[in-house]
Short mmCIF file of C-alpha atoms and ligand atoms in Angstrom, two decimals:
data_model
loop_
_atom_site.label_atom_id
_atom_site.label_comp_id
_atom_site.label_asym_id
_atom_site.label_seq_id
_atom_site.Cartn_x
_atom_site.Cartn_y
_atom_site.Cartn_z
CA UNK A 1 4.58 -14.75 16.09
CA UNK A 2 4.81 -11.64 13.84
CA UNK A 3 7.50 -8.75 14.20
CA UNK A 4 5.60 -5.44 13.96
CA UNK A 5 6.09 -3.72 10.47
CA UNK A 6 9.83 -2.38 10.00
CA UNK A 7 11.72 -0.76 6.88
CA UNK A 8 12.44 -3.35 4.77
CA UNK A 9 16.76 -3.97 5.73
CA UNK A 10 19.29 -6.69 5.24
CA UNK A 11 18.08 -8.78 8.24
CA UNK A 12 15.29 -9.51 6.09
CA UNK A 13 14.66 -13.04 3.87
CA UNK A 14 12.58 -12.37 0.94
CA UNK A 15 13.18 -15.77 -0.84
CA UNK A 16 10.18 -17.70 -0.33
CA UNK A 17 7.26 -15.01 -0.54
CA UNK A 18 4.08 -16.34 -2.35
CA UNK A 19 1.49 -14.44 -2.19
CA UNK A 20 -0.60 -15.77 -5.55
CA UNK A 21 0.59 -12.74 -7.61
CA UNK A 22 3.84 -13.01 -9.12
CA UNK A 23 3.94 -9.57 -10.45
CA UNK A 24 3.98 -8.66 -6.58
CA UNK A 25 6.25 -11.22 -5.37
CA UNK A 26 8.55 -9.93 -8.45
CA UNK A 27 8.37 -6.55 -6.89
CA UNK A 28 9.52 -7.68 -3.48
CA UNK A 29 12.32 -10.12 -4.34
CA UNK A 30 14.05 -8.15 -7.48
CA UNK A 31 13.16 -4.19 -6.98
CA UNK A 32 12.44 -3.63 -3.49
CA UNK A 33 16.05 -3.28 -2.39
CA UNK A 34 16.96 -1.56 -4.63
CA UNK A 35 14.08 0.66 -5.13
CA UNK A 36 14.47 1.52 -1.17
CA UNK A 37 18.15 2.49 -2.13
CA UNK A 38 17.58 4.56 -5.15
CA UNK A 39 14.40 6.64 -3.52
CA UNK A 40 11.89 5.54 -5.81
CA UNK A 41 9.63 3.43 -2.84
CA UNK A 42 9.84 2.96 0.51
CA UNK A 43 9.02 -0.80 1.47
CA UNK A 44 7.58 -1.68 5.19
CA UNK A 45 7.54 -5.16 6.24
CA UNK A 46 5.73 -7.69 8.44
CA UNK A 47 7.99 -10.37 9.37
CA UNK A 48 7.74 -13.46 11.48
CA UNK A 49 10.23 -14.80 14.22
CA UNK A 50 13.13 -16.10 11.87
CA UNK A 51 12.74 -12.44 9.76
CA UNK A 52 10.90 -14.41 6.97
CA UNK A 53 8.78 -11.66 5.56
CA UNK A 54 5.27 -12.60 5.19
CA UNK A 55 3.71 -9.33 4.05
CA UNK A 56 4.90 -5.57 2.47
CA UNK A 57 3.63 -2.45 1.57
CA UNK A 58 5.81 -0.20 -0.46
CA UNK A 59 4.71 3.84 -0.94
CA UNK A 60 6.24 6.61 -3.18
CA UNK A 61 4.55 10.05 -4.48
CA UNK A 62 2.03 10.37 -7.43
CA UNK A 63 0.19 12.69 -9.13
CA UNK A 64 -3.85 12.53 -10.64
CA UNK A 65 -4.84 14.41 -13.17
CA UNK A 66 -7.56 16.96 -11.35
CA UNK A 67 -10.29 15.24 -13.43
CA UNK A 68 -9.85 11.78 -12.11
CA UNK A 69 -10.88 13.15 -8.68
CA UNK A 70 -14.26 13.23 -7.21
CA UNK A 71 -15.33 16.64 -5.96
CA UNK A 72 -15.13 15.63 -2.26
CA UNK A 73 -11.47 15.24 -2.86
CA UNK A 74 -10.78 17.92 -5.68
CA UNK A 75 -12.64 21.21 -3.63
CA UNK A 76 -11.99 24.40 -4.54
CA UNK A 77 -9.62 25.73 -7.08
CA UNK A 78 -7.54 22.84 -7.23
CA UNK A 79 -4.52 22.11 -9.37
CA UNK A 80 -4.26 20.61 -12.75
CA UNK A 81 -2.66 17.98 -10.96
CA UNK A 82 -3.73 16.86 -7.50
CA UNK A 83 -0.71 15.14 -4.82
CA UNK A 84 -1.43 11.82 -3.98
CA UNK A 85 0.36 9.29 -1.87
CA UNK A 86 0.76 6.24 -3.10
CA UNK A 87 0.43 3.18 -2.17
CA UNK A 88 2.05 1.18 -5.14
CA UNK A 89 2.39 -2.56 -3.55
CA UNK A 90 0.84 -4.10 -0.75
CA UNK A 91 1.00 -8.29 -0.48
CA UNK A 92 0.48 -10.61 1.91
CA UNK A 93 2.14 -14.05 1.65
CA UNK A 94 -0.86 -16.71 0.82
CA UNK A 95 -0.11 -19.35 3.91
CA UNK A 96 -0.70 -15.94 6.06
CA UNK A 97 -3.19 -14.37 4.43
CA UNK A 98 -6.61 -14.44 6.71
CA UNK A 99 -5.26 -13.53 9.61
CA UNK A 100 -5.22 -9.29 9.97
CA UNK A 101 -1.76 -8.89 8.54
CA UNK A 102 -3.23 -6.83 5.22
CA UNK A 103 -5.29 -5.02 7.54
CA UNK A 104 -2.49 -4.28 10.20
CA UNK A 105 -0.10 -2.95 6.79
CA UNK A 106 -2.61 -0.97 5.16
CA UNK A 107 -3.15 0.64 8.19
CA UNK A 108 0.81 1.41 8.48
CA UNK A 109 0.90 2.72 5.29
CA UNK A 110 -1.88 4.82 6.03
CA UNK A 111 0.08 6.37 9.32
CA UNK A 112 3.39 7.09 7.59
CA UNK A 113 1.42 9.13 4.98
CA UNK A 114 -0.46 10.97 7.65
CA UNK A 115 2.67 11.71 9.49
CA UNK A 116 4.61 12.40 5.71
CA UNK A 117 1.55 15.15 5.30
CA UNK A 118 2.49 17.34 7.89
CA UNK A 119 5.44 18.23 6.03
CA UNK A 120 5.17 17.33 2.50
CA UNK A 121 1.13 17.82 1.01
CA UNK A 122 -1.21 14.89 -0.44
CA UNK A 123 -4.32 15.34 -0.62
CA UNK A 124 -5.30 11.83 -1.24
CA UNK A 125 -4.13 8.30 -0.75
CA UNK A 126 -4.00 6.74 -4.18
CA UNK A 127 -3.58 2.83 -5.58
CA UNK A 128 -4.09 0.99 -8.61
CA UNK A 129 -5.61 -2.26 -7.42
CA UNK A 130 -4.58 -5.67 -9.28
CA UNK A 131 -7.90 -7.18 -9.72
CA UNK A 132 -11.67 -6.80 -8.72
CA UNK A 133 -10.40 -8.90 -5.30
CA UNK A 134 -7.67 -6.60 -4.71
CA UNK A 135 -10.16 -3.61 -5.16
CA UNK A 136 -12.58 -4.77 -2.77
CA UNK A 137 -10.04 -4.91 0.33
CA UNK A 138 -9.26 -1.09 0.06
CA UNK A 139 -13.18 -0.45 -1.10
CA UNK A 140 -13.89 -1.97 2.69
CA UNK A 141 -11.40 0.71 3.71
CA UNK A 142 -13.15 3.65 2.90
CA UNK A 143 -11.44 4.00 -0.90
CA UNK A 144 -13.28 4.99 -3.47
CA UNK A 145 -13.19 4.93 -7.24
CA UNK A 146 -11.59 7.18 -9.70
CA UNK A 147 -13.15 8.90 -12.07
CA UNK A 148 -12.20 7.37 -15.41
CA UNK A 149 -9.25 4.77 -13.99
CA UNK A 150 -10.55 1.62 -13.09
CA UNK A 151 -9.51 -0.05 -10.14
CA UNK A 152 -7.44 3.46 -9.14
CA UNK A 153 -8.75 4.05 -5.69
CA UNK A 154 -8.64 7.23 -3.67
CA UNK A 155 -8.93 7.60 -0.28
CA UNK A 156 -9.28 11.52 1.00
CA UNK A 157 -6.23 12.34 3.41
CA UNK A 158 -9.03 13.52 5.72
CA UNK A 159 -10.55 10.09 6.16
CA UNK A 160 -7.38 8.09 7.04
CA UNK A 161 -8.40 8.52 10.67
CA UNK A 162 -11.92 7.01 10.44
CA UNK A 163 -10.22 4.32 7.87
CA UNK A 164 -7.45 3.39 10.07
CA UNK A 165 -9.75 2.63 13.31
CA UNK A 166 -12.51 0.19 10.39
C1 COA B 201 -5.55 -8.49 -0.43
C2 COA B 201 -4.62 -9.02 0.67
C3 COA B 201 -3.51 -8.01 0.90
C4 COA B 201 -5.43 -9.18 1.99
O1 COA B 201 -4.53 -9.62 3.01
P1 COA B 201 -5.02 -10.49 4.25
O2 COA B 201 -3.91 -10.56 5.24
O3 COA B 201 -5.59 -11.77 3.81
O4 COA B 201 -6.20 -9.57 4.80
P2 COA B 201 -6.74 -9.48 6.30
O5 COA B 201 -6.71 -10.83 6.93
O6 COA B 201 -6.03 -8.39 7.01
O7 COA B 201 -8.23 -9.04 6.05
C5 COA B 201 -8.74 -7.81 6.50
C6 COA B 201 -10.19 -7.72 6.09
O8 COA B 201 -10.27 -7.63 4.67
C7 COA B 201 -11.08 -8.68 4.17
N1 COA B 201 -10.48 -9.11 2.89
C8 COA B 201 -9.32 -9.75 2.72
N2 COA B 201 -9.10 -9.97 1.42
C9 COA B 201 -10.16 -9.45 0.76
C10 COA B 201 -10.54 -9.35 -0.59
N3 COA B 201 -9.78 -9.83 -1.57
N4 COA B 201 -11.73 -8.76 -0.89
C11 COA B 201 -12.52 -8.27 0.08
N5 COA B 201 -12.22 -8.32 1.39
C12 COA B 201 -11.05 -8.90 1.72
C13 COA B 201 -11.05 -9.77 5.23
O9 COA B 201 -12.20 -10.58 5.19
C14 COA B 201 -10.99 -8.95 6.50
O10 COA B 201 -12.27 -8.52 6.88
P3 COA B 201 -12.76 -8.63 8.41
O11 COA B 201 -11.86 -7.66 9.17
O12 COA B 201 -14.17 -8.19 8.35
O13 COA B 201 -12.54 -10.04 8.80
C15 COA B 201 -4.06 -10.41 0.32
O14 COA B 201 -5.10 -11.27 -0.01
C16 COA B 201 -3.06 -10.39 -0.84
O15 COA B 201 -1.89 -10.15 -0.64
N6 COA B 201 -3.52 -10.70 -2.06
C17 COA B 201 -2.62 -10.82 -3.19
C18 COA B 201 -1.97 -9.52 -3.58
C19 COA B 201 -2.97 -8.43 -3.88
O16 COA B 201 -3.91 -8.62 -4.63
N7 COA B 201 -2.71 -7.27 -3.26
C20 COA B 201 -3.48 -6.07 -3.47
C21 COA B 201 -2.57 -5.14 -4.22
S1 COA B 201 -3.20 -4.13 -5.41
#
């Protein structure tokens, strides 16, 4: 049984996550907390009955440089630099891996920034995929590559929708 995803809190056991990355499970065990405290991300969690976490995203704001960006995201006039959310860790712990949870997350993370637009702009969803692996689960999403960055996806803000029902 998996608890729906929740902002990462103190109920929350972060000890034994393994996802197959340690730079990720790094992230979660030694900077999430205090990232969340501090402002810099804001980490969402899948956990399971005993508040194990067995998956996280984490998002902050970015900035890409306007020539990065393909035209379908760029349009008309835009800004040197172009407002991107992004989505700067997502894991899922290896023995649960297969089973919808980095689907179910990414499509959180895609929500909150949909809901964060209406008040604060992005034009894009933005992340900097790990590896060629990594890069093919958001490419299945609808991302698409940067112009110049490899593995930096983009997603348009206007496709979350479509993405988020894939
Ligand atoms: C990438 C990762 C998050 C996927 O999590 P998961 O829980 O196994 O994914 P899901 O079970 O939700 O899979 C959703 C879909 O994506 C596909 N998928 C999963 N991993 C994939 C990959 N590496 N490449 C391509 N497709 C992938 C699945 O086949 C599934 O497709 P389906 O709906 O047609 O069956 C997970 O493997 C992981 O944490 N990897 C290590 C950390 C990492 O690389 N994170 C990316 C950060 S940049």
């Amino acid at each position: 049984m998996y608890r729906k995803p929740v902002c990462l809190g103190p109920e929350h056991d972060l000890r034994d996550f393994d996802c197959g990355k340690p730079v990720m499970d790094a992230f979660l065990k030694d900077m999430a907390r205090h990232n969340q405290e501090q402002g810099f991300t804001r980490t969402f969690v899948i956990a399971d009955k005993d508040f194990t976490v067995v998956g996280y995203h984490s998002l902050c704001a970015g900035m890409i440089a306007r020539h990065h960006v393909p035209g379908s995201i760029k349009a008309h006039q835009a800004p040197v630099e172009i407002p991107v959310a992004l989505i700067a860790r997502l894991a899922v712990d290896r023995r649960h891996q297969g089973q919808g949870l980095g689907a179910a997350l990414l499509r959180n993370a895609l929500q909150s920034v949909a809901m964060a637009a209406e008040s604060v702009a992005f034009r894009a969803v933005a992340v900097h995929a790990l590896d060629d692996g990594a890069a093919e689960f958001y490419i299945r999403y609808g991302f698409r590559q940067a112009k110049g960055m490899e593995r930096t996806l983009l997603l348009p803000l206007k496709d979350i929708a479509a993405s988020t029902q894939a």
